[in-house]
mmCIF file of N, CA and C in Angstrom:
data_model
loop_
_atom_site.group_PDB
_atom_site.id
_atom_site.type_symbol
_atom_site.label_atom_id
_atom_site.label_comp_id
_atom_site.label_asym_id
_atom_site.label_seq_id
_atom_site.Cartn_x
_atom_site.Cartn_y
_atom_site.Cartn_z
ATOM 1 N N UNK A 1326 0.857 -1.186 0.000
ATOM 2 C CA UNK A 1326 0.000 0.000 0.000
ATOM 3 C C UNK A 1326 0.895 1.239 0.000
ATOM 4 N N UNK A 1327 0.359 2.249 -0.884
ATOM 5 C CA UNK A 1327 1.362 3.540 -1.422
ATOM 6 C C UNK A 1327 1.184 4.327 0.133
ATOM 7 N N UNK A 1328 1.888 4.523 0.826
ATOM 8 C CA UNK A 1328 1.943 5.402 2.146
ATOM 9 C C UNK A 1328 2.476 7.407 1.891
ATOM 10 N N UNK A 1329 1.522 7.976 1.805
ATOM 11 C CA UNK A 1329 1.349 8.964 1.278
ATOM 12 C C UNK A 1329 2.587 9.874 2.620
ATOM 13 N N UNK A 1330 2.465 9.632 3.485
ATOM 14 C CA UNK A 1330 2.948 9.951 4.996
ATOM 15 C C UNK A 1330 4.568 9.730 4.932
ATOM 16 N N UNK A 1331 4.943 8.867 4.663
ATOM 17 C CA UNK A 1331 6.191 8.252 4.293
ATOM 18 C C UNK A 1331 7.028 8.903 3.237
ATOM 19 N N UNK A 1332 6.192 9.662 2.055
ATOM 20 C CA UNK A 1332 6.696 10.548 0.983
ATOM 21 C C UNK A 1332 7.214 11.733 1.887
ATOM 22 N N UNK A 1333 6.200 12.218 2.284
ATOM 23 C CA UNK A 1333 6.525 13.175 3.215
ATOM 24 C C UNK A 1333 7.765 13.778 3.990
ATOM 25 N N UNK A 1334 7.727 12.960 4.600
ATOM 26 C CA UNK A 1334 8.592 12.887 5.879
ATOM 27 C C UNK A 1334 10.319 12.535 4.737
ATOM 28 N N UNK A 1335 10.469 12.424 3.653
ATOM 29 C CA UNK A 1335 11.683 12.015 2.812
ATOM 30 C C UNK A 1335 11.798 13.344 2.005
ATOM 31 N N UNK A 1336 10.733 14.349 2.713
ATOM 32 C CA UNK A 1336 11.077 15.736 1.490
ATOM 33 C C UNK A 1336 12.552 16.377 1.735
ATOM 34 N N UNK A 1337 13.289 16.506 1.608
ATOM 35 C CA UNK A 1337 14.840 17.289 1.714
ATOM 36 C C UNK A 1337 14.056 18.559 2.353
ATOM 37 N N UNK A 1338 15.452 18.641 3.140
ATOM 38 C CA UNK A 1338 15.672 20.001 4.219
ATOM 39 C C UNK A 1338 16.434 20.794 3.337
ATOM 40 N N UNK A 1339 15.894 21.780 2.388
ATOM 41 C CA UNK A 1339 16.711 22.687 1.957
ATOM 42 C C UNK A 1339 16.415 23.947 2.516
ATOM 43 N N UNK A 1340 16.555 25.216 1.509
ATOM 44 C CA UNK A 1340 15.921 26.431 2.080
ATOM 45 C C UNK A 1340 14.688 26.625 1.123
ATOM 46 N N UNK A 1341 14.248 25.888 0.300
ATOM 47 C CA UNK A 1341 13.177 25.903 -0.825
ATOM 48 C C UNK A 1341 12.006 25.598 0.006
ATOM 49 N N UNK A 1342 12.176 24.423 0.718
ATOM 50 C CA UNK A 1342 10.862 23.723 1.331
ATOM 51 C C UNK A 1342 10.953 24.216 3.015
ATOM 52 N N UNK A 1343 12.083 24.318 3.009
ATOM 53 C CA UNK A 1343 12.051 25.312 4.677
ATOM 54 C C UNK A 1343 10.689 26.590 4.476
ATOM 55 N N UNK A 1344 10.997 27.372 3.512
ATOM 56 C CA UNK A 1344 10.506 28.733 3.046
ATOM 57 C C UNK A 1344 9.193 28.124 2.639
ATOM 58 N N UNK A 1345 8.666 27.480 2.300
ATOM 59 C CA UNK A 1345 7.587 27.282 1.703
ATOM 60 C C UNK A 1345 6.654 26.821 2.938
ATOM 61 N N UNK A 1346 6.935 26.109 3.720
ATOM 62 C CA UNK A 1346 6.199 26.015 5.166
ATOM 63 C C UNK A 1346 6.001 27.030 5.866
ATOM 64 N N UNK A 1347 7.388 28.158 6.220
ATOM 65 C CA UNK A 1347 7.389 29.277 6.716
ATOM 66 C C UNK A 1347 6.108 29.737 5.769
ATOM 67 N N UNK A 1348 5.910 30.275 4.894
ATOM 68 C CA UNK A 1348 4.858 30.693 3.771
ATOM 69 C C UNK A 1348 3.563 30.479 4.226
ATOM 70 N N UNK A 1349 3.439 29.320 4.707
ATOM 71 C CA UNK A 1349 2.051 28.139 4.690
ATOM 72 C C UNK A 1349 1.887 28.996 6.125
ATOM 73 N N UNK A 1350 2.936 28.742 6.806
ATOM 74 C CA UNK A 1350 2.431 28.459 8.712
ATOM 75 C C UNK A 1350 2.119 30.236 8.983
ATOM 76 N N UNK A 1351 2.963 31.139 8.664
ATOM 77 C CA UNK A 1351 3.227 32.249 9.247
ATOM 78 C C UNK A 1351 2.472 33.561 8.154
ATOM 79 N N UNK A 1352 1.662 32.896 7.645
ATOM 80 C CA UNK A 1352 0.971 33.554 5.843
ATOM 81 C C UNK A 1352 1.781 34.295 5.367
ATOM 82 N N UNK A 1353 3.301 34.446 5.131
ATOM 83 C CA UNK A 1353 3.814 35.394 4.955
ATOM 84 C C UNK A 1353 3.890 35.133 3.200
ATOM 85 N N UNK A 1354 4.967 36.361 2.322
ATOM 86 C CA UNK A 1354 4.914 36.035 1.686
ATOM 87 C C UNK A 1354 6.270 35.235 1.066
ATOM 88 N N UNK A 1355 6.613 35.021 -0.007
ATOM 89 C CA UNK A 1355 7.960 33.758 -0.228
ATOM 90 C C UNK A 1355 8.987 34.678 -0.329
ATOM 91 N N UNK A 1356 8.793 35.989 -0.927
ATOM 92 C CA UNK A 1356 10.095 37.393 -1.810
ATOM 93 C C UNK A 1356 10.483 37.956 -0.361
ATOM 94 N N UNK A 1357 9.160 37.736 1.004
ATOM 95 C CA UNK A 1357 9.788 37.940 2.118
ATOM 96 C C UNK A 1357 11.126 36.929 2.645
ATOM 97 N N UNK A 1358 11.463 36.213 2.235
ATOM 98 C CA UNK A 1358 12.058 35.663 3.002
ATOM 99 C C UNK A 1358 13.467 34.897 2.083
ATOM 100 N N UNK A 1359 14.330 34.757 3.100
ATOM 101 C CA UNK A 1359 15.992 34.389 2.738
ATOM 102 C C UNK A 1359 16.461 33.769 3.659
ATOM 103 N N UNK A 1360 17.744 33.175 3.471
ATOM 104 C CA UNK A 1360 18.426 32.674 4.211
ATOM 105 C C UNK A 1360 18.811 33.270 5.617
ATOM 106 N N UNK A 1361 18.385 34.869 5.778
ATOM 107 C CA UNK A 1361 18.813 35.747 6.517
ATOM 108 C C UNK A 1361 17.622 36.148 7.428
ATOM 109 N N UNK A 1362 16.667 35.734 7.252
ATOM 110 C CA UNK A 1362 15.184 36.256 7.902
ATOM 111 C C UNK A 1362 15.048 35.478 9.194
ATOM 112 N N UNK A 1363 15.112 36.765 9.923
ATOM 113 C CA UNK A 1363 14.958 36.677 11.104
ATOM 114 C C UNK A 1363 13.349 36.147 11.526
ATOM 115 N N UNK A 1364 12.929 34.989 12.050
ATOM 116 C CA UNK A 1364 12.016 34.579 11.995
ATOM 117 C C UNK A 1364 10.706 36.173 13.101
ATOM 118 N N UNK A 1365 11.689 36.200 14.216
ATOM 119 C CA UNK A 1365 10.915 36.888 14.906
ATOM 120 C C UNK A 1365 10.939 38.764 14.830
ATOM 121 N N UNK A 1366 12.589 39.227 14.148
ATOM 122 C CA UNK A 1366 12.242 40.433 14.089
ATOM 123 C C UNK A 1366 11.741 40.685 12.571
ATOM 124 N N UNK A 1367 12.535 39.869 11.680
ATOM 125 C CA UNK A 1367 11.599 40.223 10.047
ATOM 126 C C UNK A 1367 10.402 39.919 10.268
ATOM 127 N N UNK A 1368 9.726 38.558 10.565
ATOM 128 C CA UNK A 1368 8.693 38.269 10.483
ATOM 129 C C UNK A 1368 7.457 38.624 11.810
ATOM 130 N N UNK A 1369 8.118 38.959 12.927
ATOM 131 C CA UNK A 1369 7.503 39.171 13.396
ATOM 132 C C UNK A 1369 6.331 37.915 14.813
ATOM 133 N N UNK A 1370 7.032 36.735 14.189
ATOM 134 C CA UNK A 1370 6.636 35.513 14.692
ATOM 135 C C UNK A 1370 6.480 35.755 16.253
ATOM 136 N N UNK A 1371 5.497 35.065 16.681
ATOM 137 C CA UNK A 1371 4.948 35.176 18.255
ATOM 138 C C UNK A 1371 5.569 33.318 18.602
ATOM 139 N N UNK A 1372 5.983 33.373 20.053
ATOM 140 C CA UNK A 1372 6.042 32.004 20.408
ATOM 141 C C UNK A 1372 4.954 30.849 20.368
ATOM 142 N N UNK A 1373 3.567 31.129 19.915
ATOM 143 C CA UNK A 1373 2.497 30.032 19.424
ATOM 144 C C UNK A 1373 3.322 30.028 17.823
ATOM 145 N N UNK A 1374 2.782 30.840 17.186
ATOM 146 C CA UNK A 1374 3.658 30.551 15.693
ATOM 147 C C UNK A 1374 4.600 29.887 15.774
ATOM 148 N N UNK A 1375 6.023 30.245 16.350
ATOM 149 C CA UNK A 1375 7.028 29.121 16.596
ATOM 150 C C UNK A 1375 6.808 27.789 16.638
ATOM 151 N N UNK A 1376 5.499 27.542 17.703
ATOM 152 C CA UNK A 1376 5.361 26.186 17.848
ATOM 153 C C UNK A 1376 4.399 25.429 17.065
ATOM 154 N N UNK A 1377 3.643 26.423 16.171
ATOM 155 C CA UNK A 1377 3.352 25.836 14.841
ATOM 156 C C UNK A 1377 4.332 25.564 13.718
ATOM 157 N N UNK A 1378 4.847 26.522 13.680
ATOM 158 C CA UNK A 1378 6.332 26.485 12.735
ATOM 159 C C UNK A 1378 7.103 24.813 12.786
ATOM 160 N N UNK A 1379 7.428 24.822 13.894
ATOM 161 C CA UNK A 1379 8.064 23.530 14.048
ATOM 162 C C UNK A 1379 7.289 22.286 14.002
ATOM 163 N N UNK A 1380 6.013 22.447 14.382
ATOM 164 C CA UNK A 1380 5.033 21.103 14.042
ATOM 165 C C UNK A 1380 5.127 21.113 12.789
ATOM 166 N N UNK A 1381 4.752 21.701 11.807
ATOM 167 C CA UNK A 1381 4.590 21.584 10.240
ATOM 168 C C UNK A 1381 6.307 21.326 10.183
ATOM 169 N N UNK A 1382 7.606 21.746 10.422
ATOM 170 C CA UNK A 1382 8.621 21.026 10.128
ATOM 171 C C UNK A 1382 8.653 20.073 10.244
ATOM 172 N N UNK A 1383 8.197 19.435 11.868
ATOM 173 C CA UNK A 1383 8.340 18.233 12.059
ATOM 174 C C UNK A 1383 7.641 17.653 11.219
ATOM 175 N N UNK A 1384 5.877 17.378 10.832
ATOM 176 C CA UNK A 1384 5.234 16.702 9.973
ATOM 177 C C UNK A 1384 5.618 16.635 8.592
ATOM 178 N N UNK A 1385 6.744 17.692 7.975
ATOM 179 C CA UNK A 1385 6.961 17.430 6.825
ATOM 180 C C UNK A 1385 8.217 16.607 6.310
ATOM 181 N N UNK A 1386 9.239 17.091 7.407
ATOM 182 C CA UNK A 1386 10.141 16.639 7.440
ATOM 183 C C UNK A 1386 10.746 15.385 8.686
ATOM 184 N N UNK A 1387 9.837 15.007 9.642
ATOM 185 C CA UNK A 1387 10.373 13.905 10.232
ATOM 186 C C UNK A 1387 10.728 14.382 11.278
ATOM 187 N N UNK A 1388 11.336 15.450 11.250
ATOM 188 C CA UNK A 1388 12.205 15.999 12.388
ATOM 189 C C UNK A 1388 11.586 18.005 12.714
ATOM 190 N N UNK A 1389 11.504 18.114 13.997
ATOM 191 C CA UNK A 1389 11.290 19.617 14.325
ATOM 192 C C UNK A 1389 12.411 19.983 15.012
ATOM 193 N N UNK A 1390 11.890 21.210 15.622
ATOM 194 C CA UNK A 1390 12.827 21.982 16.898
ATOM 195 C C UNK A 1390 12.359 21.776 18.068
ATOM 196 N N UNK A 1391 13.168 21.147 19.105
ATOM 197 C CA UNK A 1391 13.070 20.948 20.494
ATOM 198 C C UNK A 1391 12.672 23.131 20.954
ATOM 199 N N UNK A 1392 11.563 22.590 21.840
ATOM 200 C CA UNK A 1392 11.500 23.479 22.501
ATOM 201 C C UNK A 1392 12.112 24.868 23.197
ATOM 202 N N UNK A 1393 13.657 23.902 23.476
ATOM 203 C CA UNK A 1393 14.354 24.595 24.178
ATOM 204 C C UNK A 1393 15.089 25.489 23.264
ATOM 205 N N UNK A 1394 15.064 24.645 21.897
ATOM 206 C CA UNK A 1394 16.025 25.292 21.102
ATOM 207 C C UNK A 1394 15.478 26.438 20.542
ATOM 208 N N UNK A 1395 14.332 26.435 20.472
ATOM 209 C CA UNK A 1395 13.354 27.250 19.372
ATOM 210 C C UNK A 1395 13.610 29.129 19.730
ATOM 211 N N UNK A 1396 14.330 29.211 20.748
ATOM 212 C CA UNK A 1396 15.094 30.905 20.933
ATOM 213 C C UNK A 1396 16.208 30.886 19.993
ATOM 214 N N UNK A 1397 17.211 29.783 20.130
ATOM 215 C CA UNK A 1397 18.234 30.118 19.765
ATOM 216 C C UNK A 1397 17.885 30.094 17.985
ATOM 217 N N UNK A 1398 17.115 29.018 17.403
ATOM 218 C CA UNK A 1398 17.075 29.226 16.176
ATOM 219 C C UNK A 1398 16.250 30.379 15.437
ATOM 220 N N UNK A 1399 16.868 31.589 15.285
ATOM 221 C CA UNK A 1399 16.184 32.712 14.556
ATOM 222 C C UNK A 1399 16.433 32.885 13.143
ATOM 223 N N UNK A 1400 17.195 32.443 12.594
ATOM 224 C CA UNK A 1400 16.772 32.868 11.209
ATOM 225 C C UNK A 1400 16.450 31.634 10.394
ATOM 226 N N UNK A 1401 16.295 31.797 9.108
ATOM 227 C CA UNK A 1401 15.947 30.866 7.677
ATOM 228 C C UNK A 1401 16.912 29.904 7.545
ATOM 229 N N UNK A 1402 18.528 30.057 7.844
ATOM 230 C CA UNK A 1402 19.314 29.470 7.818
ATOM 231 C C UNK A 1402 19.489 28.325 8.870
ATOM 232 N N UNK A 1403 19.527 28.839 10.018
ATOM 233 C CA UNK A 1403 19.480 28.515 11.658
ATOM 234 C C UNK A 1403 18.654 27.174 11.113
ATOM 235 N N UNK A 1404 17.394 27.425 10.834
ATOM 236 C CA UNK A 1404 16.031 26.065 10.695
ATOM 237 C C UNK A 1404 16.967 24.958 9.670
ATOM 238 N N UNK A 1405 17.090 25.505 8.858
ATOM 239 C CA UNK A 1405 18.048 24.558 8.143
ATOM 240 C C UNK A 1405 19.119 23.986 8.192
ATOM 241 N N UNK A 1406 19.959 24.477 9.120
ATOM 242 C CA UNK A 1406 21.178 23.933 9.612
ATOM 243 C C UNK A 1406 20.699 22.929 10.688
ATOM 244 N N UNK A 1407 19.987 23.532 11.403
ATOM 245 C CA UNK A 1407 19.409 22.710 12.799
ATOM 246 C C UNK A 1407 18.784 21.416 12.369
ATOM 247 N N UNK A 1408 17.991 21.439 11.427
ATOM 248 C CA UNK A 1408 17.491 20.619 10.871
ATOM 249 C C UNK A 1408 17.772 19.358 10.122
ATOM 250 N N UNK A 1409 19.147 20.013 9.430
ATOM 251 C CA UNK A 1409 19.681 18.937 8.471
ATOM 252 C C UNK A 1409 20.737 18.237 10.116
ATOM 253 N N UNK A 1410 21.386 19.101 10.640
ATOM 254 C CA UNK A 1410 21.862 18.018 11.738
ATOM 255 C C UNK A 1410 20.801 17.309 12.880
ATOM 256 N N UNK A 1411 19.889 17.406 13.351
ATOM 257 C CA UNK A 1411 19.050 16.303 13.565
ATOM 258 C C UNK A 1411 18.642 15.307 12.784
ATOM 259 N N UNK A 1412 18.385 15.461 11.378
ATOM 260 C CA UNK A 1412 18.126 14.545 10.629
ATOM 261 C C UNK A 1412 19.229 13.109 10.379
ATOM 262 N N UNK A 1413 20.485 13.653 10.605
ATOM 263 C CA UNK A 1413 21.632 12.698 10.296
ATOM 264 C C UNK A 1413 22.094 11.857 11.881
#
């Protein structure tokens, strides 16, 4: 049976699909955002957002941000670095 869930969770951690969740979770728009975007002073993100932010990472990608970490990771890059090293 084709496991739709399983595709998912195998999407690559780049900054393409990082940004495109940010997009989804935080309605922002995509030309907002770079490798450099500060999640909370560009965007403006509240700590509920954060912890939506990271559920939709986690559900897309397998892996989120621990709680604790979720101060220290502020920008576009940060999610992606953080990310690709939990994943490995």
């Amino acid at each position: 049976i084709y496991n739709h869930l399983e595709e998912i969770k195998t999407m690559e951690i780049n900054f393409e699909n990082v940004r495109d969740i940010i997009v989804n979770t935080l309605s922002c728009e995509a030309d907002q955002i770079t490798p450099e975007t500060n999640l909370y002073e560009d965007l403006e993100a509240d700590s509920l957002e954060a912890v939506e932010l990271s559920m939709a990472l986690e559900e897309a990608f397998g892996v989120g941000i621990a709680d604790e970490d979720m101060t220290q990771v502020k920008t576009v890059a940060d999610i992606v670095n953080y990310l690709s090293g939990k994943k490995q």
